[in-house]
Amino acid sequence: MTNDSDRRIVRLAILPAFAALPLLAAGPQVAPAPAPAQTPPPGYRIDEDRVQPAPAQQQVPDISPTRTLPPPGQAGQPLALQPQGAAPTAPLDTRQAIKFEPGVLELGEMIADTAKTGSITVVNILDKPIKITRIIPGCGCTTTGAPPGEIAPGGKASVDITLKPGSKPGVPISKTVTFQIEGHAPQLLTVKGDVKAYVLMTPDIIDGPATPDSAPGTIKLKSADGVPFKVTGMVPDVAVAMPSEAKLEHDVQIDWKKWEAAGSSVKLAVMTDNPKAPQLTAIVKRALRPGDVPTKAPVQSSAPAIVLAARSGDVAGLKAAIASGAGVDLEDPMSRRTALHFAADSGNMEAIALLIEAKANANAKDRTGKTPVTIAAERGRAEALRALLKAGGDPSVRDQVQGSPLLWAAGLGTPETVQVLLDAGSDPNIADVNGMTPLMWAAGVGKPENVSLLLAKGADTKAVDKITGENAFMRALRSGKGDTVRILIGKSPDMSARNLMGMTPFLIACAYSDPEKIKMVMDAGADKAAKDNRGWGAIDHARNRVDSRRDEVVKMLEPIVPASTVAPPPATPAAAAEPSK
């Protein structure tokens, strides 16, 4: 994190849940004009970041920000929708207004289901001030907002971007972030990461049992890099027996009676001691059993009017929907989010006030178990969060992965939202299904200020997660900021602590950190001769890196750490196996 007062910081989080999208061309790209951010024209509705024709209306061209629009009258002039009868707007300045440094954010090698943060600088390349009005991440993304105020000619603003891959390894990821600029055409930034497969799982979709007495299901795990590994656990704990030895291949059998008793979870997480494949996820395809009948009517194909109005920020439409008496807690058929969820997501206080006055449920859960309180916390909407808590929202509600508002705020929210939740009595040591605490999330992907707030409330620095056996300090060395590492070193962390692979903080730093963080750990008294369970030392982990800092770290360490005593680390696997059918 920079201390330069002329540089402003905004955090952005990208949380894709699906496979990677096609790669985009490198460098800044100029997109056509965006759809209006608020009320759509008559006959339109807003679906996420895209304006779509409303049902039963005449079809119109797609006006997604990432597609080219037909020119209206003047060739090459971007089209901007405006309300019917409104005065014509001034044409957009089609010049490129900003550039990104770097032009493409390459996050390098990533671990499945584990977030990683990078930073880009936005530079105003025009001779007049510009204002970024909105930053729109791609599918499954969230952002706390654009840099405040204007950026002067030649001025800069820093943007932190966090990308969390899905649970499937062996998948390159490419996401697009759209920067909307007042009076100018939007520009696109490409964010890339590579989730390599170090342990292969087959099948990754397993048929559920016809009855609880069905024969055990089997998941096969195989090393892709030639390194033996242990299976260290399963969530939920439904294995017939857990293998105890490190091997190149394992068969893990599923006890279906245990599975049913644990709630028949759709997801099964298998943990290993391979630091680059700490968790693999299998999906259970539930079987239809005799006597099963539908318990709900088929869902409607389009969202209720009150949901569409809240999603688009149409306050007049929201008032009309409330006045119609159709119900304030009607759900979007796909996400099962209510109007209050969408108002909390955008931080639209006028919409939130209207819905609360109409007795909307602040504790309604969407398809993933998140409430409006959780959404506001995750999105950094402090004012909305206060209003929802005052309206009876639960600050400690749990979602399907046992996440809480504080857990989401610590990793993706703002210091203000973290403080609001702590003041409301949220437990600073609450843990999710993987044993991750707010401090671990803040240390790994959140703001350093979030770390300080949690520590001030008694967050446990020694707690470890169930996946890697790592504490918050180790998480900070993997993917956190230098300021976060500095704050945690001030709490005198145990430099001899080890994760499930036997890696100390110093070894983790050599495997993942930049030279600045490695030096901080050495200055704090780290044992430079430490080795992990496989006998790997600092230089082995440094040489096994595949990111852009590898050579720099190796050159730094070679004169000051013991020479390697093991065979050269295996090459990075080039690709994952074909997905199971």
Coordinates of C-alpha atoms in Angstrom, one line a residue:
M1 CA 0.0 0.0 0.0
T2 CA 1.4 3.4 -1.0
N3 CA 1.8 6.3 1.4
D4 CA 1.8 8.8 -1.4
S5 CA -1.0 11.2 -0.5
D6 CA -1.6 11.9 -4.2
R7 CA -2.6 8.3 -4.9
R8 CA -6.1 7.2 -3.9
I9 CA -6.9 3.6 -3.1
V10 CA -10.1 1.7 -4.0
R11 CA -10.6 -2.0 -3.5
L12 CA -12.2 -4.3 -5.9
A13 CA -13.1 -8.0 -5.4
I14 CA -13.7 -10.5 -8.2
L15 CA -15.4 -13.7 -7.0
P16 CA -16.1 -15.9 -10.0
A17 CA -17.9 -19.2 -9.2
F18 CA -17.6 -20.7 -12.7
A19 CA -15.0 -21.7 -15.3
A20 CA -12.9 -19.1 -16.9
L21 CA -14.2 -16.8 -19.7
P22 CA -12.4 -16.4 -23.0
L23 CA -9.2 -14.3 -22.9
L24 CA -9.4 -10.7 -24.0
A25 CA -6.8 -8.7 -25.9
A26 CA -4.0 -7.2 -23.7
G27 CA -3.9 -3.5 -22.9
P28 CA -6.6 -0.9 -22.2
Q29 CA -9.7 -1.3 -24.3
V30 CA -12.3 1.3 -25.1
A31 CA -15.9 0.1 -24.8
P32 CA -19.1 1.7 -26.1
A33 CA -21.2 3.9 -23.9
P34 CA -22.7 2.3 -20.8
A35 CA -26.4 1.9 -20.1
P36 CA -27.8 4.4 -17.6
A37 CA -26.8 3.6 -14.1
Q38 CA -30.2 4.2 -12.7
T39 CA -33.8 4.2 -14.2
P40 CA -34.0 2.3 -17.5
P41 CA -36.0 3.7 -20.4
P42 CA -39.6 2.5 -20.7
G43 CA -39.8 -1.1 -22.0
Y44 CA -36.4 -2.0 -20.5
R45 CA -35.2 -3.7 -17.4
I46 CA -31.7 -3.9 -15.9
D47 CA -30.2 -7.4 -15.4
E48 CA -27.0 -7.0 -13.4
D49 CA -24.8 -4.6 -15.5
R50 CA -26.8 -5.0 -18.6
V51 CA -30.0 -3.4 -19.9
Q52 CA -32.3 -5.9 -21.4
P53 CA -35.7 -5.6 -23.2
A54 CA -38.6 -6.2 -20.8
P55 CA -40.7 -9.3 -21.4
A56 CA -43.3 -9.1 -24.2
Q57 CA -41.7 -5.9 -25.6
Q58 CA -40.1 -5.3 -29.0
Q59 CA -36.5 -6.6 -29.1
V60 CA -33.7 -4.0 -29.2
P61 CA -29.9 -4.4 -29.6
D62 CA -27.9 -5.7 -26.7
I63 CA -26.3 -2.7 -25.0
S64 CA -23.9 -4.5 -22.7
P65 CA -20.9 -2.3 -22.0
T66 CA -18.6 -4.8 -23.6
R67 CA -20.3 -4.9 -27.0
T68 CA -20.2 -2.6 -29.9
L69 CA -23.3 -0.6 -30.5
P70 CA -24.8 0.5 -33.8
P71 CA -24.0 4.2 -34.5
P72 CA -26.9 6.5 -34.1
G73 CA -26.8 9.0 -37.0
Q74 CA -23.2 9.9 -36.9
A75 CA -20.8 7.2 -37.9
G76 CA -18.7 5.9 -35.1
Q77 CA -20.6 7.9 -32.4
P78 CA -21.4 5.8 -29.3
L79 CA -25.1 5.3 -28.5
A80 CA -26.3 6.4 -25.0
L81 CA -29.8 5.5 -24.0
Q82 CA -31.8 8.3 -22.4
P83 CA -35.3 8.5 -20.9
Q84 CA -38.2 9.0 -23.4
G85 CA -38.8 12.7 -24.0
A86 CA -35.5 13.8 -22.4
A87 CA -33.4 16.5 -24.0
P88 CA -30.6 15.2 -26.2
T89 CA -27.3 14.7 -24.3
A90 CA -23.9 15.9 -25.4
P91 CA -21.9 13.3 -27.4
L92 CA -19.3 11.4 -25.5
D93 CA -15.6 12.2 -25.9
T94 CA -14.4 9.0 -27.6
R95 CA -10.7 9.6 -26.9
Q96 CA -9.0 7.2 -24.6
A97 CA -9.1 9.0 -21.2
I98 CA -7.0 6.6 -19.0
K99 CA -4.4 4.0 -19.2
F100 CA -3.6 1.2 -16.8
E101 CA -0.3 0.4 -15.4
P102 CA 0.2 -2.5 -16.0
G103 CA -2.0 -2.8 -19.1
V104 CA -3.1 -6.3 -18.0
L105 CA -3.2 -7.3 -14.3
E106 CA -1.4 -10.7 -14.3
L107 CA -1.9 -12.4 -10.9
G108 CA 0.2 -15.4 -11.9
E109 CA -0.3 -18.8 -10.3
M110 CA -3.2 -19.1 -8.0
I111 CA -4.7 -21.7 -5.7
A112 CA -8.3 -22.9 -6.3
D113 CA -10.9 -21.3 -4.2
T114 CA -8.2 -18.9 -2.7
A115 CA -8.4 -15.2 -3.3
K116 CA -5.4 -13.2 -4.5
T117 CA -4.9 -9.5 -4.6
G118 CA -3.1 -7.3 -7.1
S119 CA -2.8 -3.6 -7.8
I120 CA -3.0 -1.4 -10.8
T121 CA -2.6 2.3 -11.3
V122 CA -5.1 4.3 -13.3
V123 CA -3.4 7.3 -15.1
N124 CA -5.3 10.3 -16.6
I125 CA -3.7 10.8 -20.0
L126 CA -5.9 13.8 -21.0
D127 CA -5.2 17.5 -20.5
K128 CA -8.3 17.9 -18.3
P129 CA -9.6 16.3 -15.1
I130 CA -11.6 13.1 -15.4
K131 CA -13.9 11.4 -13.0
I132 CA -14.4 7.6 -12.8
T133 CA -18.0 7.2 -11.9
R134 CA -18.2 3.5 -11.5
I135 CA -16.1 0.3 -11.7
I136 CA -18.0 -2.7 -12.9
P137 CA -16.3 -6.1 -12.4
G138 CA -17.2 -9.1 -14.5
C139 CA -19.6 -12.0 -13.6
G140 CA -19.6 -12.8 -9.9
C141 CA -17.6 -9.7 -8.9
T142 CA -18.1 -7.0 -6.3
T143 CA -16.6 -3.5 -5.8
T144 CA -16.8 -0.9 -3.1
G145 CA -16.8 2.0 -5.6
A146 CA -14.7 4.2 -7.8
P147 CA -11.9 6.5 -6.6
P148 CA -13.5 9.6 -5.0
G149 CA -13.3 13.0 -6.7
E150 CA -11.6 13.8 -10.0
I151 CA -8.2 12.7 -11.2
A152 CA -6.1 15.7 -12.4
P153 CA -4.3 15.6 -15.8
G154 CA -1.4 13.3 -15.4
G155 CA -2.8 12.2 -12.0
K156 CA -3.0 8.7 -10.7
A157 CA -5.3 6.5 -8.6
S158 CA -4.5 3.0 -7.3
V159 CA -7.0 0.2 -7.5
D160 CA -6.6 -3.0 -5.6
I161 CA -8.2 -6.0 -7.3
T162 CA -8.9 -9.3 -5.6
L163 CA -9.7 -12.3 -7.7
K164 CA -11.0 -15.5 -6.2
P165 CA -11.0 -18.5 -8.5
G166 CA -13.6 -21.2 -8.4
S167 CA -12.9 -24.6 -6.7
K168 CA -11.8 -26.4 -9.9
P169 CA -8.0 -26.5 -10.6
G170 CA -6.4 -26.5 -14.0
V171 CA -8.3 -23.5 -15.2
P172 CA -6.8 -20.3 -16.6
I173 CA -8.9 -17.3 -15.5
S174 CA -9.6 -14.1 -17.4
K175 CA -12.0 -11.5 -16.1
T176 CA -12.9 -8.0 -17.4
V177 CA -13.3 -4.9 -15.2
T178 CA -15.1 -1.9 -16.8
F179 CA -14.2 1.6 -15.8
Q180 CA -17.0 4.1 -16.5
I181 CA -15.7 7.6 -17.0
E182 CA -17.9 10.7 -16.9
G183 CA -18.3 12.1 -20.4
H184 CA -16.1 9.4 -22.0
A185 CA -16.5 6.0 -23.3
P186 CA -15.8 3.2 -20.8
Q187 CA -12.5 1.4 -20.8
L188 CA -11.8 -2.3 -20.0
L189 CA -9.1 -3.9 -17.8
T190 CA -8.3 -7.5 -18.1
V191 CA -7.4 -9.5 -15.0
K192 CA -5.8 -12.9 -15.4
G193 CA -4.8 -15.7 -13.1
D194 CA -3.8 -19.4 -13.6
V195 CA -5.1 -22.1 -11.3
K196 CA -2.8 -25.1 -12.0
A197 CA -3.6 -28.6 -11.0
Y198 CA -1.2 -30.2 -8.5
V199 CA -3.7 -32.9 -7.3
L200 CA -6.3 -34.3 -9.7
M201 CA -9.7 -35.4 -8.4
T202 CA -11.9 -37.9 -10.3
P203 CA -14.8 -37.8 -10.4
D204 CA -15.5 -34.2 -9.4
I205 CA -19.2 -34.8 -9.8
I206 CA -20.3 -37.9 -7.9
D207 CA -23.8 -39.6 -8.0
G208 CA -25.5 -39.4 -4.7
P209 CA -27.0 -42.5 -3.0
A210 CA -30.4 -44.0 -3.8
T211 CA -30.7 -44.8 -0.1
P212 CA -28.5 -44.2 2.9
D213 CA -27.5 -47.9 2.8
S214 CA -26.1 -47.6 -0.7
A215 CA -22.5 -48.7 -1.2
P216 CA -19.9 -46.1 -0.4
G217 CA -19.0 -43.6 -3.1
T218 CA -15.3 -43.3 -4.1
I219 CA -13.2 -40.2 -4.9
K220 CA -9.8 -40.8 -6.4
L221 CA -7.0 -38.3 -5.8
K222 CA -3.7 -38.4 -7.8
S223 CA -0.6 -36.3 -7.6
A224 CA 0.0 -34.3 -10.9
D225 CA 3.4 -33.1 -9.9
G226 CA 5.0 -36.3 -8.8
V227 CA 5.0 -35.3 -5.1
P228 CA 3.4 -37.7 -2.5
F229 CA 0.7 -36.0 -0.4
K230 CA -1.5 -36.8 2.5
V231 CA -5.3 -36.4 2.8
T232 CA -5.7 -34.4 5.9
G233 CA -9.5 -34.1 6.3
M234 CA -12.9 -33.8 4.7
V235 CA -15.7 -31.3 5.2
P236 CA -18.2 -32.4 6.1
D237 CA -16.5 -35.4 7.8
V238 CA -18.2 -38.2 5.8
A239 CA -15.2 -40.4 4.9
V240 CA -15.3 -44.1 5.7
A241 CA -11.7 -43.8 6.8
M242 CA -9.0 -41.2 6.3
P243 CA -5.7 -42.3 4.6
S244 CA -2.8 -41.7 7.0
E245 CA 0.3 -42.0 4.7
A246 CA 1.7 -39.7 2.0
K247 CA 1.2 -41.4 -1.4
L248 CA 0.9 -40.4 -5.0
E249 CA -2.7 -41.7 -5.2
H250 CA -5.5 -42.1 -2.7
D251 CA -9.0 -43.5 -2.7
V252 CA -11.4 -41.7 -0.4
Q253 CA -14.7 -43.5 0.3
I254 CA -17.8 -41.6 1.3
D255 CA -20.1 -43.0 4.0
W256 CA -23.6 -42.1 2.8
K257 CA -25.1 -42.5 6.2
K258 CA -22.7 -40.0 7.6
W259 CA -23.4 -37.7 4.6
E260 CA -27.2 -37.8 5.3
A261 CA -26.6 -37.2 9.0
A262 CA -24.4 -34.2 8.1
G263 CA -27.2 -32.6 6.1
S264 CA -26.7 -34.1 2.6
S265 CA -24.3 -31.3 1.5
V266 CA -24.0 -30.8 -2.2
K267 CA -20.3 -29.9 -1.8
L268 CA -17.6 -32.2 -0.4
A269 CA -14.3 -30.5 0.4
V270 CA -11.2 -32.8 0.6
M271 CA -8.2 -31.3 2.2
T272 CA -4.6 -32.3 1.4
D273 CA -1.2 -31.3 2.8
N274 CA 0.0 -30.1 -0.7
P275 CA 0.4 -26.3 -0.2
K276 CA -0.7 -25.7 -3.8
A277 CA -3.7 -27.9 -3.6
P278 CA -4.9 -27.5 0.0
Q279 CA -8.6 -28.2 -0.9
L280 CA -10.4 -29.9 -3.7
T281 CA -14.2 -29.8 -4.1
A282 CA -16.5 -32.6 -5.3
I283 CA -20.2 -32.0 -6.2
V284 CA -22.8 -34.6 -5.1
K285 CA -25.6 -35.1 -7.6
R286 CA -28.5 -36.0 -5.5
A287 CA -30.6 -38.9 -6.6
L288 CA -34.4 -38.7 -7.0
R289 CA -35.9 -41.2 -4.6
P290 CA -39.2 -43.0 -4.8
G291 CA -42.0 -40.9 -3.4
D292 CA -40.1 -37.6 -4.1
V293 CA -42.5 -35.0 -5.5
P294 CA -42.1 -31.3 -6.2
T295 CA -42.8 -29.2 -3.1
K296 CA -42.8 -25.9 -4.9
A297 CA -44.5 -24.5 -7.9
P298 CA -42.2 -23.8 -10.9
V299 CA -40.4 -20.5 -10.6
Q300 CA -41.5 -17.6 -12.7
S301 CA -39.2 -16.7 -15.6
S302 CA -38.8 -13.0 -14.7
A303 CA -38.2 -11.1 -11.5
P304 CA -41.1 -9.3 -9.8
A305 CA -41.6 -5.6 -10.4
I306 CA -40.4 -4.6 -7.0
V307 CA -37.1 -6.6 -7.5
L308 CA -36.5 -5.0 -10.9
A309 CA -37.1 -1.5 -9.5
A310 CA -34.7 -2.1 -6.6
R311 CA -32.1 -3.6 -8.8
S312 CA -32.1 -0.7 -11.2
G313 CA -32.4 2.0 -8.5
D314 CA -35.8 3.1 -9.8
V315 CA -37.3 4.7 -6.7
A316 CA -40.5 5.8 -8.4
G317 CA -41.0 2.2 -9.6
L318 CA -40.2 0.9 -6.1
K319 CA -42.9 3.2 -4.6
A320 CA -45.4 2.0 -7.1
A321 CA -44.6 -1.7 -6.5
I322 CA -44.9 -1.2 -2.7
A323 CA -48.2 0.6 -3.2
S324 CA -49.6 -2.2 -5.3
G325 CA -49.5 -4.5 -2.2
A326 CA -47.9 -7.3 -4.1
G327 CA -45.4 -8.0 -1.3
V328 CA -42.1 -6.4 -0.3
D329 CA -40.2 -9.7 0.2
L330 CA -40.9 -11.2 -3.3
E331 CA -37.8 -12.9 -4.6
D332 CA -35.8 -12.9 -7.8
P333 CA -36.4 -16.4 -9.2
M334 CA -32.7 -17.1 -9.9
S335 CA -30.8 -15.7 -6.9
R336 CA -33.8 -15.7 -4.5
R337 CA -32.7 -12.1 -3.5
T338 CA -35.4 -9.7 -2.4
A339 CA -35.6 -6.0 -3.2
L340 CA -33.9 -5.2 0.0
H341 CA -30.9 -7.4 -1.0
F342 CA -30.5 -5.4 -4.2
A343 CA -30.9 -2.0 -2.4
A344 CA -28.3 -3.1 0.1
D345 CA -26.0 -4.2 -2.7
S346 CA -26.1 -0.7 -4.3
G347 CA -26.3 1.2 -1.1
N348 CA -29.3 3.1 -2.3
M349 CA -30.5 4.7 1.0
E350 CA -33.7 6.1 -0.4
A351 CA -34.7 2.6 -1.6
I352 CA -33.6 1.0 1.7
A353 CA -35.6 3.5 3.7
L354 CA -38.8 2.8 1.6
L355 CA -38.4 -0.9 2.0
I356 CA -37.7 -0.8 5.7
E357 CA -40.7 1.4 6.2
A358 CA -42.8 -1.2 4.3
K359 CA -41.5 -3.9 6.8
A360 CA -39.2 -5.7 4.4
N361 CA -37.3 -8.5 6.1
A362 CA -33.7 -7.5 6.8
N363 CA -32.9 -11.2 7.6
A364 CA -34.3 -12.7 4.3
K365 CA -31.8 -15.2 2.9
D366 CA -30.9 -15.6 -0.8
R367 CA -29.9 -18.8 -2.5
T368 CA -26.5 -18.8 -0.8
G369 CA -27.9 -17.9 2.6
K370 CA -26.8 -14.3 2.5
T371 CA -29.1 -11.6 4.0
P372 CA -29.2 -7.9 3.1
V373 CA -27.0 -7.3 6.2
T374 CA -24.4 -9.7 4.7
I375 CA -24.5 -8.1 1.3
A376 CA -24.1 -4.6 2.8
A377 CA -21.2 -5.7 4.9
E378 CA -19.5 -7.5 1.9
R379 CA -20.0 -4.4 -0.4
G380 CA -18.7 -1.9 2.2
R381 CA -22.0 -0.1 2.5
A382 CA -21.7 1.2 6.0
E383 CA -24.7 3.6 6.0
A384 CA -26.9 0.8 4.6
L385 CA -25.5 -1.6 7.2
R386 CA -26.4 0.7 10.1
A387 CA -30.0 1.1 8.8
L388 CA -30.4 -2.7 8.3
L389 CA -29.1 -3.4 11.8
K390 CA -31.4 -0.8 13.3
A391 CA -34.3 -2.5 11.4
G392 CA -33.6 -5.8 13.2
G393 CA -30.9 -7.3 10.9
D394 CA -28.8 -10.0 12.6
P395 CA -25.1 -9.0 12.7
S396 CA -24.1 -12.6 13.3
V397 CA -26.2 -14.5 10.7
R398 CA -24.6 -17.4 8.9
D399 CA -24.8 -18.4 5.2
Q400 CA -24.3 -21.8 3.6
V401 CA -20.5 -21.8 4.1
Q402 CA -20.9 -20.5 7.7
G403 CA -19.8 -17.1 6.6
S404 CA -21.0 -14.1 8.7
P405 CA -21.3 -10.4 7.9
L406 CA -18.0 -9.8 9.7
L407 CA -16.2 -12.5 7.9
W408 CA -17.2 -11.0 4.5
A409 CA -16.6 -7.4 5.6
A410 CA -13.1 -8.3 7.0
G411 CA -12.0 -9.6 3.6
L412 CA -14.0 -7.5 1.1
G413 CA -15.5 -4.6 3.0
T414 CA -14.2 -1.4 4.4
P415 CA -12.9 -0.5 7.9
E416 CA -16.1 1.4 8.5
T417 CA -18.3 -1.7 7.9
V418 CA -15.9 -3.8 10.1
Q419 CA -16.2 -1.2 12.9
V420 CA -20.0 -1.1 12.6
L421 CA -20.3 -4.9 13.0
L422 CA -17.8 -5.0 15.9
D423 CA -19.8 -2.2 17.6
A424 CA -22.9 -4.3 17.1
G425 CA -21.4 -7.2 19.0
S426 CA -20.0 -9.4 16.2
D427 CA -17.5 -12.0 17.4
P428 CA -14.0 -11.1 16.1
N429 CA -13.1 -14.8 16.3
I430 CA -16.1 -16.3 14.5
A431 CA -15.0 -19.0 12.0
D432 CA -16.5 -20.3 8.7
V433 CA -16.7 -23.9 7.6
N434 CA -13.0 -24.0 6.8
G435 CA -12.0 -22.5 10.1
M436 CA -11.2 -19.1 8.6
T437 CA -11.6 -16.2 11.0
P438 CA -12.2 -12.5 10.2
L439 CA -8.5 -11.9 11.0
M440 CA -7.4 -14.5 8.5
W441 CA -9.6 -13.1 5.8
A442 CA -8.4 -9.5 6.5
A443 CA -4.8 -10.6 6.6
G444 CA -5.0 -12.5 3.3
V445 CA -7.1 -10.3 1.1
G446 CA -8.5 -7.4 3.2
K447 CA -7.3 -3.9 4.2
P448 CA -4.6 -3.5 6.8
E449 CA -6.9 -1.1 8.7
N450 CA -9.4 -4.1 9.0
V451 CA -6.6 -6.1 10.6
S452 CA -5.9 -3.3 13.1
L453 CA -9.6 -3.0 14.1
L454 CA -9.9 -6.8 14.6
L455 CA -6.7 -6.9 16.7
A456 CA -8.0 -4.1 18.9
K457 CA -11.1 -6.2 19.6
G458 CA -9.1 -9.3 20.7
A459 CA -8.9 -11.3 17.4
D460 CA -6.8 -14.4 18.0
T461 CA -3.5 -14.3 16.1
K462 CA -2.8 -18.0 16.9
A463 CA -6.0 -19.5 15.4
V464 CA -5.4 -21.7 12.4
D465 CA -7.7 -22.8 9.5
K466 CA -8.7 -26.4 8.7
I467 CA -7.4 -26.3 5.2
T468 CA -3.7 -25.4 5.5
G469 CA -3.2 -25.2 9.2
E470 CA -2.1 -21.6 8.8
N471 CA -2.6 -18.6 11.0
A472 CA -3.3 -15.0 10.0
F473 CA 0.4 -14.1 9.8
M474 CA 1.0 -16.9 7.4
R475 CA -2.0 -15.9 5.3
A476 CA -0.6 -12.3 5.1
L477 CA 2.7 -13.7 3.8
R478 CA 0.9 -15.7 1.2
S479 CA -1.3 -13.0 -0.3
G480 CA -1.6 -10.0 2.0
K481 CA -0.2 -6.5 1.9
G482 CA 3.2 -5.4 3.3
D483 CA 1.5 -3.1 5.8
T484 CA -0.5 -6.1 7.1
V485 CA 2.6 -8.1 7.6
R486 CA 4.2 -5.2 9.4
I487 CA 1.2 -4.9 11.7
L488 CA 1.2 -8.6 12.6
I489 CA 4.9 -8.7 13.2
G490 CA 4.2 -6.0 15.8
K491 CA 2.2 -8.6 17.6
S492 CA 5.3 -10.9 17.9
P493 CA 4.0 -13.9 15.9
D494 CA 5.5 -17.3 16.5
M495 CA 8.2 -17.6 13.8
S496 CA 8.5 -21.4 14.5
A497 CA 4.8 -22.1 13.9
R498 CA 4.2 -24.7 11.1
N499 CA 1.3 -25.4 8.8
L500 CA 0.2 -28.8 7.8
M501 CA 3.1 -29.1 5.3
G502 CA 5.6 -28.2 8.0
M503 CA 6.2 -24.8 6.5
T504 CA 7.2 -21.9 8.8
P505 CA 6.3 -18.3 8.1
F506 CA 9.8 -17.8 6.5
L507 CA 9.3 -20.8 4.1
I508 CA 5.8 -19.5 3.2
A509 CA 7.3 -16.1 2.5
C510 CA 10.0 -17.6 0.3
A511 CA 7.3 -19.5 -1.7
Y512 CA 4.8 -16.6 -2.1
S513 CA 6.0 -13.2 -0.8
D514 CA 7.8 -10.3 -2.5
P515 CA 11.4 -9.5 -1.3
E516 CA 10.2 -6.8 1.0
K517 CA 8.0 -9.1 3.0
I518 CA 10.7 -11.8 3.1
K519 CA 13.1 -9.3 4.5
M520 CA 10.6 -8.3 7.2
V521 CA 10.3 -11.9 8.3
M522 CA 14.1 -12.4 8.4
D523 CA 14.5 -9.2 10.4
A524 CA 12.0 -10.5 12.9
G525 CA 14.2 -13.5 13.7
A526 CA 13.1 -16.2 11.3
D527 CA 15.2 -19.4 11.1
K528 CA 16.7 -19.3 7.6
A529 CA 17.7 -23.0 7.8
A530 CA 14.1 -24.3 8.5
K531 CA 12.8 -27.2 6.4
D532 CA 9.3 -28.5 5.8
N533 CA 8.0 -32.0 6.1
R534 CA 9.5 -32.9 2.6
G535 CA 12.9 -31.6 3.5
W536 CA 12.5 -28.5 1.4
G537 CA 14.3 -25.4 2.5
A538 CA 13.9 -21.7 1.6
I539 CA 15.8 -22.0 -1.7
D540 CA 13.8 -25.0 -2.8
H541 CA 10.5 -23.1 -2.3
A542 CA 11.9 -20.0 -4.1
R543 CA 13.1 -22.1 -7.1
N544 CA 9.7 -23.8 -7.3
R545 CA 7.9 -20.4 -7.8
V546 CA 6.4 -19.6 -11.2
D547 CA 5.5 -16.0 -10.7
S548 CA 7.4 -12.9 -12.1
R549 CA 9.3 -12.4 -8.8
R550 CA 10.9 -15.9 -8.8
D551 CA 14.4 -15.0 -10.1
E552 CA 14.5 -11.9 -7.9
V553 CA 13.7 -13.9 -4.8
V554 CA 16.2 -16.7 -5.7
K555 CA 18.9 -14.2 -6.3
M556 CA 18.2 -12.6 -2.9
L557 CA 18.2 -15.9 -1.0
E558 CA 21.1 -17.8 -2.5
P559 CA 23.8 -15.9 -0.6
I560 CA 22.0 -16.1 2.8
V561 CA 20.2 -19.4 3.1
P562 CA 21.6 -23.0 3.2
A563 CA 22.0 -24.7 -0.2
S564 CA 19.4 -27.2 -1.3
T565 CA 19.8 -30.8 -0.1
V566 CA 17.0 -32.2 -2.2
A567 CA 16.5 -33.1 -5.9
P568 CA 15.3 -30.2 -8.0
P569 CA 11.6 -29.5 -7.5
P570 CA 9.4 -31.1 -10.2
A571 CA 8.2 -29.0 -13.1
T572 CA 4.9 -27.2 -12.8
P573 CA 2.1 -29.4 -14.4
A574 CA 1.3 -28.1 -17.8
A575 CA -2.4 -28.9 -17.7
A576 CA -5.1 -30.6 -15.8
A577 CA -6.6 -33.9 -16.8
E578 CA -9.8 -33.9 -18.8
P579 CA -12.9 -33.3 -16.6
S580 CA -14.9 -36.3 -15.7
K581 CA -17.9 -37.1 -17.8

